[in-house]
Short mmCIF file of C-alpha atoms and ligand atoms in Angstrom, two decimals:
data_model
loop_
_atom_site.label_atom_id
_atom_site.label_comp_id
_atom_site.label_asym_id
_atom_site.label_seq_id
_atom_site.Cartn_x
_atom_site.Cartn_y
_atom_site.Cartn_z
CA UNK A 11 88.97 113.07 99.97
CA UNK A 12 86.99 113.42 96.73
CA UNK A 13 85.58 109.35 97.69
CA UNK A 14 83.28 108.64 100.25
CA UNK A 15 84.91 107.17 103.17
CA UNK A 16 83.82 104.59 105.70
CA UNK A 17 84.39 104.75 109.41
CA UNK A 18 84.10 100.84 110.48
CA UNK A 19 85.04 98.64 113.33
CA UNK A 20 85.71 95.05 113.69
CA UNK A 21 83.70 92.15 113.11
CA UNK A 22 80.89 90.87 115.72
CA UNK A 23 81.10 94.42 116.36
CA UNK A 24 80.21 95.03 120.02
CA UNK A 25 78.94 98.68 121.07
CA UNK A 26 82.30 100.60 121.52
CA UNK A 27 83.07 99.24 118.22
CA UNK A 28 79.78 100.78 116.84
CA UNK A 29 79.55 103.83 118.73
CA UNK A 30 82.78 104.57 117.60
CA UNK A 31 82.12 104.41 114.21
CA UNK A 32 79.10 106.62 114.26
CA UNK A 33 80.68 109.76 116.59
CA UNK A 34 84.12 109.36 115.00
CA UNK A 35 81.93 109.66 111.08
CA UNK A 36 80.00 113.18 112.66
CA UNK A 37 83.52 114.30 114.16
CA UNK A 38 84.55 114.20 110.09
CA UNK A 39 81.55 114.89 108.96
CA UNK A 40 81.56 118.18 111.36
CA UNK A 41 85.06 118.73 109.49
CA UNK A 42 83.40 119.07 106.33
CA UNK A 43 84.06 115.27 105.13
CA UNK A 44 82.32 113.32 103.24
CA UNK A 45 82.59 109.85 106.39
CA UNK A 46 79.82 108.02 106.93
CA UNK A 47 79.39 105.20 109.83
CA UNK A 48 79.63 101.35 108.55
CA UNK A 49 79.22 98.15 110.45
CA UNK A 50 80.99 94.74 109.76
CA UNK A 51 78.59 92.74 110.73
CA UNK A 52 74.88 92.56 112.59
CA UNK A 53 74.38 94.61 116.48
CA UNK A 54 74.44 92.54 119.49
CA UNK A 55 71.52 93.33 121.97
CA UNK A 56 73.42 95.48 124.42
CA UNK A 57 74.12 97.40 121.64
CA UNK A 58 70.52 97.42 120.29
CA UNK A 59 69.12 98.76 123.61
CA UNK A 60 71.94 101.63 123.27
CA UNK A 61 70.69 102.83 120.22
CA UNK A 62 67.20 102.55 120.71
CA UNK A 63 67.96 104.89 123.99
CA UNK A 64 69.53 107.36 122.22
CA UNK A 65 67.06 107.41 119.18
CA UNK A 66 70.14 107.01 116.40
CA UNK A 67 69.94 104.96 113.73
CA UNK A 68 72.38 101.65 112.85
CA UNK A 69 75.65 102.43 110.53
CA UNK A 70 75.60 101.11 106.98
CA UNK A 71 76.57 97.36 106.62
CA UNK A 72 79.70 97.48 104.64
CA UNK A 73 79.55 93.81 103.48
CA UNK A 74 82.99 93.76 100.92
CA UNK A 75 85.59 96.97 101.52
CA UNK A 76 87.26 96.19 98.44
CA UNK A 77 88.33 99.07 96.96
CA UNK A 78 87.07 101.49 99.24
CA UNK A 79 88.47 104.14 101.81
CA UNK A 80 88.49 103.13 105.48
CA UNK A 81 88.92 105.16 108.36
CA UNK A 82 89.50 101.56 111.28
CA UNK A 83 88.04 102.17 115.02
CA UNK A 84 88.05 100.25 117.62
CA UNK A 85 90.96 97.28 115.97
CA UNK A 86 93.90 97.27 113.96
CA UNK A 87 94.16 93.48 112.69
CA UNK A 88 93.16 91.73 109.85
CA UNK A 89 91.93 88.91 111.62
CA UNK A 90 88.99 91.36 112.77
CA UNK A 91 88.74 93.86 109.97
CA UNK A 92 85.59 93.78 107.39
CA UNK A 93 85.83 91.87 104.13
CA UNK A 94 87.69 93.29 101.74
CA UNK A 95 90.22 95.22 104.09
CA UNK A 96 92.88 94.09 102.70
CA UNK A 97 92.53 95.28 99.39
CA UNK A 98 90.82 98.59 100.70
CA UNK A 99 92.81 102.05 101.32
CA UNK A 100 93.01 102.14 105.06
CA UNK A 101 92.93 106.06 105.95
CA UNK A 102 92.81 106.43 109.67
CA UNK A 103 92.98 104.03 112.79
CA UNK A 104 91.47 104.91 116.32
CA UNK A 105 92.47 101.57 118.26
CA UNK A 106 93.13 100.63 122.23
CA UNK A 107 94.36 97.22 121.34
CA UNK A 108 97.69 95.68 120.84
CA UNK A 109 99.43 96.93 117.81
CA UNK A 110 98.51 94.41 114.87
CA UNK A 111 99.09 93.70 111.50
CA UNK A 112 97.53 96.63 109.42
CA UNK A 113 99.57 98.26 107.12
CA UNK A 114 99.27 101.15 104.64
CA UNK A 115 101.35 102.82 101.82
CA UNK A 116 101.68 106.44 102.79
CA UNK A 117 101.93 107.97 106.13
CA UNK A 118 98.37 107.85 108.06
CA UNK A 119 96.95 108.67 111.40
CA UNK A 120 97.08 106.08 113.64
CA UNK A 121 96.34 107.41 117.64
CA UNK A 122 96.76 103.68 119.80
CA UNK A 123 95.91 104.43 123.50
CA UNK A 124 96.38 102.05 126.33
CA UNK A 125 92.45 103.34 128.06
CA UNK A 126 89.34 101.19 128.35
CA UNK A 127 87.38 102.20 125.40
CA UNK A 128 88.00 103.97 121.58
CA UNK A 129 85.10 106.17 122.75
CA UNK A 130 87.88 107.39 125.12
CA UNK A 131 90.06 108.33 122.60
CA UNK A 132 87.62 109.93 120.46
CA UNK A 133 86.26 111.82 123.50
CA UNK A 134 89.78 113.50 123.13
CA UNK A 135 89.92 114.08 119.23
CA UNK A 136 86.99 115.71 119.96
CA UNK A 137 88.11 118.17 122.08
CA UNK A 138 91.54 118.36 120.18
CA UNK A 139 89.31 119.32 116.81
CA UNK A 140 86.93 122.05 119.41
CA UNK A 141 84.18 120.02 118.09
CA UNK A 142 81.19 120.32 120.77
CA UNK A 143 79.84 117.09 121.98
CA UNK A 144 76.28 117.00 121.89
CA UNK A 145 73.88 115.13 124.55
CA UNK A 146 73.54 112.17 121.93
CA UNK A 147 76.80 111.67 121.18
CA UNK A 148 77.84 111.99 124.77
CA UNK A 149 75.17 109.22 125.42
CA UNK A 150 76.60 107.22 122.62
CA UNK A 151 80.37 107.45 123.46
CA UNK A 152 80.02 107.09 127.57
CA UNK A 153 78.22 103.44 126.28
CA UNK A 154 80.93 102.50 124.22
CA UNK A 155 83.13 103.37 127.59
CA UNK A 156 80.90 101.66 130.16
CA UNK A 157 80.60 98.78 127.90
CA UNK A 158 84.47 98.00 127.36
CA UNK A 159 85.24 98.64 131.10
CA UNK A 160 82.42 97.41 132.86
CA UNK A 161 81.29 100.63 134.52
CA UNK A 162 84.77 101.55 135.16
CA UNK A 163 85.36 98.11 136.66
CA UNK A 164 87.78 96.33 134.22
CA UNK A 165 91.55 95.98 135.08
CA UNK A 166 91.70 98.03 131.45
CA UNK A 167 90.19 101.08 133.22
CA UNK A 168 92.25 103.92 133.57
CA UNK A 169 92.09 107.40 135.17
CA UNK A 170 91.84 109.21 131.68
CA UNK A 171 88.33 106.71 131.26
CA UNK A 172 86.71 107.95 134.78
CA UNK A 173 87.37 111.55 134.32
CA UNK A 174 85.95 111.24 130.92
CA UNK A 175 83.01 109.14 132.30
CA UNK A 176 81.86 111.69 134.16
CA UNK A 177 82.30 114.57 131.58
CA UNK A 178 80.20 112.65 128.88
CA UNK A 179 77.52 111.44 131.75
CA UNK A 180 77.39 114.99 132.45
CA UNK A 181 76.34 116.24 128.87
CA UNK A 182 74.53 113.52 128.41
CA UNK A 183 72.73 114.05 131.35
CA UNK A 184 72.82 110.82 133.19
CA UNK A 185 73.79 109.25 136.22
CA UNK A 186 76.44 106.63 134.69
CA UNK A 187 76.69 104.50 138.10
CA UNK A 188 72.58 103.95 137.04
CA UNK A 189 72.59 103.97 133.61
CA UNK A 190 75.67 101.64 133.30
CA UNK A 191 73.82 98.92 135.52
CA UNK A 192 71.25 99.64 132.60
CA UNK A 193 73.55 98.49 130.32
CA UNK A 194 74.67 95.30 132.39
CA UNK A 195 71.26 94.26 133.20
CA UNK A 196 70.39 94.94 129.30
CA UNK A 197 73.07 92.41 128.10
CA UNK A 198 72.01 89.74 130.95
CA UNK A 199 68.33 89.68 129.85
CA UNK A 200 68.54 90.15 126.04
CA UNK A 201 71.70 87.36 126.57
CA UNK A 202 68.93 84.97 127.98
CA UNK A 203 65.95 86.07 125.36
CA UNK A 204 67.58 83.88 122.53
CA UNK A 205 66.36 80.28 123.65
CA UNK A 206 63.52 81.43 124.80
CA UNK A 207 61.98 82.78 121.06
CA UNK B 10 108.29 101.24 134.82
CA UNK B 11 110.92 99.85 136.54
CA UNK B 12 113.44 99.17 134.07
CA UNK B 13 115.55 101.77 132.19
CA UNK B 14 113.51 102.70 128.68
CA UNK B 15 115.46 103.75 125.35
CA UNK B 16 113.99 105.93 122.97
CA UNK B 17 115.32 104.84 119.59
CA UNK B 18 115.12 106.12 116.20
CA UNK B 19 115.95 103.82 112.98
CA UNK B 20 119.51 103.00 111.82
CA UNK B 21 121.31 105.20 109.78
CA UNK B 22 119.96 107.94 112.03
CA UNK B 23 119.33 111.74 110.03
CA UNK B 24 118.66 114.39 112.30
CA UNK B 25 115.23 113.80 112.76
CA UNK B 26 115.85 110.44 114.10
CA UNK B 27 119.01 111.69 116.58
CA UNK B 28 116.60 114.88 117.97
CA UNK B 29 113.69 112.83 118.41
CA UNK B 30 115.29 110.48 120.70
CA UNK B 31 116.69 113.55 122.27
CA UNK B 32 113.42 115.56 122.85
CA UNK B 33 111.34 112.69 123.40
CA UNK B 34 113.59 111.70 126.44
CA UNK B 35 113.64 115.11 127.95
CA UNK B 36 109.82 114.81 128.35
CA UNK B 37 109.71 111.97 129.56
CA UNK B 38 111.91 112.81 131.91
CA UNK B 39 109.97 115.68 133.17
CA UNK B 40 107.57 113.39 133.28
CA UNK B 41 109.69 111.63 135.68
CA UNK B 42 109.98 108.52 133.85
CA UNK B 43 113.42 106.60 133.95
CA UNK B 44 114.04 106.79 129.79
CA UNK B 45 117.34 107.24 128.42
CA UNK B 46 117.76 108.71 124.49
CA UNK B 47 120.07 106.23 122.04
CA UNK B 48 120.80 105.72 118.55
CA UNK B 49 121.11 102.76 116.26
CA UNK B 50 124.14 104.02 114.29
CA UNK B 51 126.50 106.43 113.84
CA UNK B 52 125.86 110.47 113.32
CA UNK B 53 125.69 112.01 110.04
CA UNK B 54 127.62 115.18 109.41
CA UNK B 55 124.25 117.48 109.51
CA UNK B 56 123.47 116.02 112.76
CA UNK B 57 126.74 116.66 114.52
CA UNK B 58 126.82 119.91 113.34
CA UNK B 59 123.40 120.45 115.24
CA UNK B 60 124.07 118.36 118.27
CA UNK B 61 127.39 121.43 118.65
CA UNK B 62 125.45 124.01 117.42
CA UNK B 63 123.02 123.34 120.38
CA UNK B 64 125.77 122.28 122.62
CA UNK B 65 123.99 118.89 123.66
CA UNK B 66 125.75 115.25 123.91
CA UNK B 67 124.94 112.38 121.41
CA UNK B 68 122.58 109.70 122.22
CA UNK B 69 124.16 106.57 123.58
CA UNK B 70 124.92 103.97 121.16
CA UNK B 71 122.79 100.50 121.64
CA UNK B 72 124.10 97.94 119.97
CA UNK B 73 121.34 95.12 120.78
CA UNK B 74 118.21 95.76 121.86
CA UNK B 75 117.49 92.55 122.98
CA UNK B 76 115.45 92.30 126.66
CA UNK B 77 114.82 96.28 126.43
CA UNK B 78 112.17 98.16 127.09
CA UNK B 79 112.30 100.70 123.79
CA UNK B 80 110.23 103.79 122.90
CA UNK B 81 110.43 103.94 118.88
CA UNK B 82 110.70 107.52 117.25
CA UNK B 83 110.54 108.42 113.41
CA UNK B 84 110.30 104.53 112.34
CA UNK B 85 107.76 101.79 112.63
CA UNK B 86 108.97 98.91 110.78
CA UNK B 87 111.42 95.97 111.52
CA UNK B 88 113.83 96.31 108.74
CA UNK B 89 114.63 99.78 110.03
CA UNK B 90 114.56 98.85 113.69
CA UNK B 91 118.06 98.71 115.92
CA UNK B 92 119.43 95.30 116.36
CA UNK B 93 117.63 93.23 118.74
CA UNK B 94 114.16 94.63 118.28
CA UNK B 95 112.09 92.01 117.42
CA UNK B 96 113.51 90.30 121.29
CA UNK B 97 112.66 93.86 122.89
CA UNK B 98 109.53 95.09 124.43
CA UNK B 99 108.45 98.25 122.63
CA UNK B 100 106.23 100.29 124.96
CA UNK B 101 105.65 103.08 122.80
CA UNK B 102 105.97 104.71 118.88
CA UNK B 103 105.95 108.37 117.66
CA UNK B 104 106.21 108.36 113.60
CA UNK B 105 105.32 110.08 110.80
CA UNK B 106 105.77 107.20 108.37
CA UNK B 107 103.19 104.40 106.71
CA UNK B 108 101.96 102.13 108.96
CA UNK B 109 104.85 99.21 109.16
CA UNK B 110 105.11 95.71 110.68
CA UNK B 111 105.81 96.37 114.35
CA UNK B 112 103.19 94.37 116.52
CA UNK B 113 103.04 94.34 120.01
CA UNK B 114 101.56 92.62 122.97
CA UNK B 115 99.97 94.93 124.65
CA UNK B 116 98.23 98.35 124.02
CA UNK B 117 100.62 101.19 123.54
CA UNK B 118 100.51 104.42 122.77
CA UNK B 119 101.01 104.49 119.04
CA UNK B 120 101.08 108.28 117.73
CA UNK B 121 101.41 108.35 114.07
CA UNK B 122 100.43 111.53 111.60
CA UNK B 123 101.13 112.37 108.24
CA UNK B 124 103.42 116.06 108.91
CA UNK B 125 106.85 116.66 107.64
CA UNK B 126 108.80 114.96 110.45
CA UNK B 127 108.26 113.20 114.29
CA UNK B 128 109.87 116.91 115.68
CA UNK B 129 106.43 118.70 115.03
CA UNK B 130 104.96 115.72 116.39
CA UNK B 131 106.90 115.48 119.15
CA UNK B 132 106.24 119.26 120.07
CA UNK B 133 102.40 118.89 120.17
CA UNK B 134 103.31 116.40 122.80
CA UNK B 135 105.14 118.56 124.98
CA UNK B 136 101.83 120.80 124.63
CA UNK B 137 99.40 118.06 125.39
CA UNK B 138 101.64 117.11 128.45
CA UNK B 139 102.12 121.12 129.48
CA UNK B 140 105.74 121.09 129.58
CA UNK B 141 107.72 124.10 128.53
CA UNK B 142 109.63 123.67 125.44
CA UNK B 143 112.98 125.21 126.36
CA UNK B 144 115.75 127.56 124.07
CA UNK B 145 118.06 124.00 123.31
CA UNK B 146 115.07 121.94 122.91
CA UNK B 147 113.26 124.22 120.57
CA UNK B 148 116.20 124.27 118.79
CA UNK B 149 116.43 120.70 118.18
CA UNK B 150 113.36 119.86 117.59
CA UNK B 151 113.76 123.07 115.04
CA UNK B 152 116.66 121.25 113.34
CA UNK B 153 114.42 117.71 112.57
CA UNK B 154 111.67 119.43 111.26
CA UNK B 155 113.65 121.67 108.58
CA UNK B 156 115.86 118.82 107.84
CA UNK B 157 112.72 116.75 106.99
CA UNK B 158 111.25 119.29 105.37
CA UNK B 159 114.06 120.75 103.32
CA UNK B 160 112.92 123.72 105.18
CA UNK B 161 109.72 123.59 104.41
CA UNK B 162 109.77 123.01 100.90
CA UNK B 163 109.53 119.29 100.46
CA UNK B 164 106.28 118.03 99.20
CA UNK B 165 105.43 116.33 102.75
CA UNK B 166 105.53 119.59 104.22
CA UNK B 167 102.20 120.31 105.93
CA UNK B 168 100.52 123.59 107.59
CA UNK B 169 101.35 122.28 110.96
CA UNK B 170 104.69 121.85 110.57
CA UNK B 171 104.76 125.62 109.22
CA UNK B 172 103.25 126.64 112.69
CA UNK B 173 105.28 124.84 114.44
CA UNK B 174 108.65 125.85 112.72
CA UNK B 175 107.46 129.41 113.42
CA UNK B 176 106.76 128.80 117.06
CA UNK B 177 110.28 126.51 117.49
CA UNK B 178 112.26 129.15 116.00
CA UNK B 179 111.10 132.10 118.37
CA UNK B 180 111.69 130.00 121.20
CA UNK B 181 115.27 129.14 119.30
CA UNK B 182 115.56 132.92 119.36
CA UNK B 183 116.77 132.12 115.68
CA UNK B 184 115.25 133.15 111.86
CA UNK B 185 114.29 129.36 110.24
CA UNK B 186 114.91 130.90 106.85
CA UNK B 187 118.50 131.43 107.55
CA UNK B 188 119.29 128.74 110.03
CA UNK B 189 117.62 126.55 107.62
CA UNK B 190 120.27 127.60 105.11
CA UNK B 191 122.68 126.58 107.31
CA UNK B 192 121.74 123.68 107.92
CA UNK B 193 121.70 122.83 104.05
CA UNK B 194 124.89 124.35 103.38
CA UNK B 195 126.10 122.01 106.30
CA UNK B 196 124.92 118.96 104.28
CA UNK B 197 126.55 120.06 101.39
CA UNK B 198 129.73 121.08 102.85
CA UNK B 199 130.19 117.94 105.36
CA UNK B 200 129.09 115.81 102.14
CA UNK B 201 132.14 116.40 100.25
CA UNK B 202 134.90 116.43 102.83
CA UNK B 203 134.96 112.76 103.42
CA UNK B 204 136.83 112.71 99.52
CA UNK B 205 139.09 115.22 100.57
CA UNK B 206 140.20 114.11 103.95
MN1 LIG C 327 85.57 96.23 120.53
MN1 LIG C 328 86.89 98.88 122.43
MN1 LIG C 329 114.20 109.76 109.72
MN1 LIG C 330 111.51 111.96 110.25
#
């Protein structure tokens, strides 16, 4: 790819959707391509709180894709992709959704699991590639996981998402049973800050 | 599942297509999943000449797919779907084309990638899933991927599919080179007896 390329999620992107976007763009960018993480639209608190705890910085808003190269995590319909989408070269697609409407031209990757989060996935693609997973991505991508399964709670959860759980707790070096309530209890207060201020 | 699956390829079927449903079967067999390999159409002369050459059975014709549960190999798009399709529940797709217009559901497992055919696909799944590849199966999945390829030499040919055609072929116990001439000659020959007969 001789263009810079975007690694984006969908719109009202929640934190799998933006976790995703940032660990898939350093799985590339450990690949030697020239990804970088974009957003669709502005972070919800939960999300907030998850990069503030893991000291990372907020993707790029991508606010018109037109033209541009796309690598799509976390959806794979136009109903949620970023403006411009349609008339944008989509790449790549990391989804664990239904399979939607996107289409491309030439042959692509496209990796569609049925598991509780794209940070699942990705967890995998890592490993595939022999691409270490560092302590902040680990923090970043068992977040996405928690968040999308409810600490392993959701009817969406499967086996592959606990096993990896624990692996990514484990580099990331903390208790996920704790530091998903974190989360929960994160997305309950910030949910109730907004009449408030 | 509890139902009988079919893994299908598209109509017309090329050898690709025929082995896919084939190999894709097997494993899930040995997976001990109740899936059944078919076809959408009648057998070109390459492909019978493989399916004696390896001594294996054709695929069962299915004329409608209507109220099945189908596993789509080397095709993801309606117009090249078997009969019945869009009525069917599609539960999973292995390709190596663009991105087409199946939707589904539910999530599926959707594995897409841009190699030479949905046989070197199809043997990094029997990898992921540790089962053995054995002599026949090697040499089917063999026969897709130089049949794809042109033996290696079409312009979709990628440096996995060279691995893989190396690995296949040892396991074959056969050279690609010259089985790959074979299989060309095969074309050729079986092309031009329909006139005569
Ligand atoms: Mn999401
Ligand atoms: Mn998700
Ligand atoms: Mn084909
Ligand atoms: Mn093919």
């Amino acid at each position: 790819m001789s263009q810079t390329s975007y690694v984006i999620g969908h719109q009202q992107p929640d934190t799998d959707t933006i976790i995703s976007a940032i660990a898939h763009a350093r799985l590339k960018q450990a690949q030697g391509e020239d990804v970088v993480a974009a957003r669709a639209g502005e972070l919800n608190p939960e999300t907030q709180f998850v990069l503030e705890r893991w000291d990372v910085e907020e993707p790029t808003l991508l606010e018109d894709a037109t033209d541009e190269q796309l690598l799509l995590v976390d959806h794979n319909e136009h109903s949620q992709t970023v403006e411009g989408a349609r008339d944008a070269d989509v790449v790549e697609i990391i989804d664990h959704h239904r399979i939607g409407d996107v289409e491309t031209s030439n042959p692509i990757r496209f990796r569609n699991e049925p598991v509780g989060s794209t940070a699942t996935i990705l967890t995998g693609l890592y490993d595939e590639a022999d691409v270490e997973i560092d302590e902040q991505t680990a923090g970043l991508l068992l977040s996405g996981l928690l968040s999308d399964t409810v600490v392993l709670r959701s009817p969406t959860t499967t086996e592959t998402d606990e096993v990896v759980a624990e692996r990514l707790a484990e580099i990331a070096g903390v208790d996920y049973e704790e530091y998903g309530k974190e989360l929960l209890k994160q997305k309950s207060k910030l949910g109730e800050k907004e009449p408030r201020e």
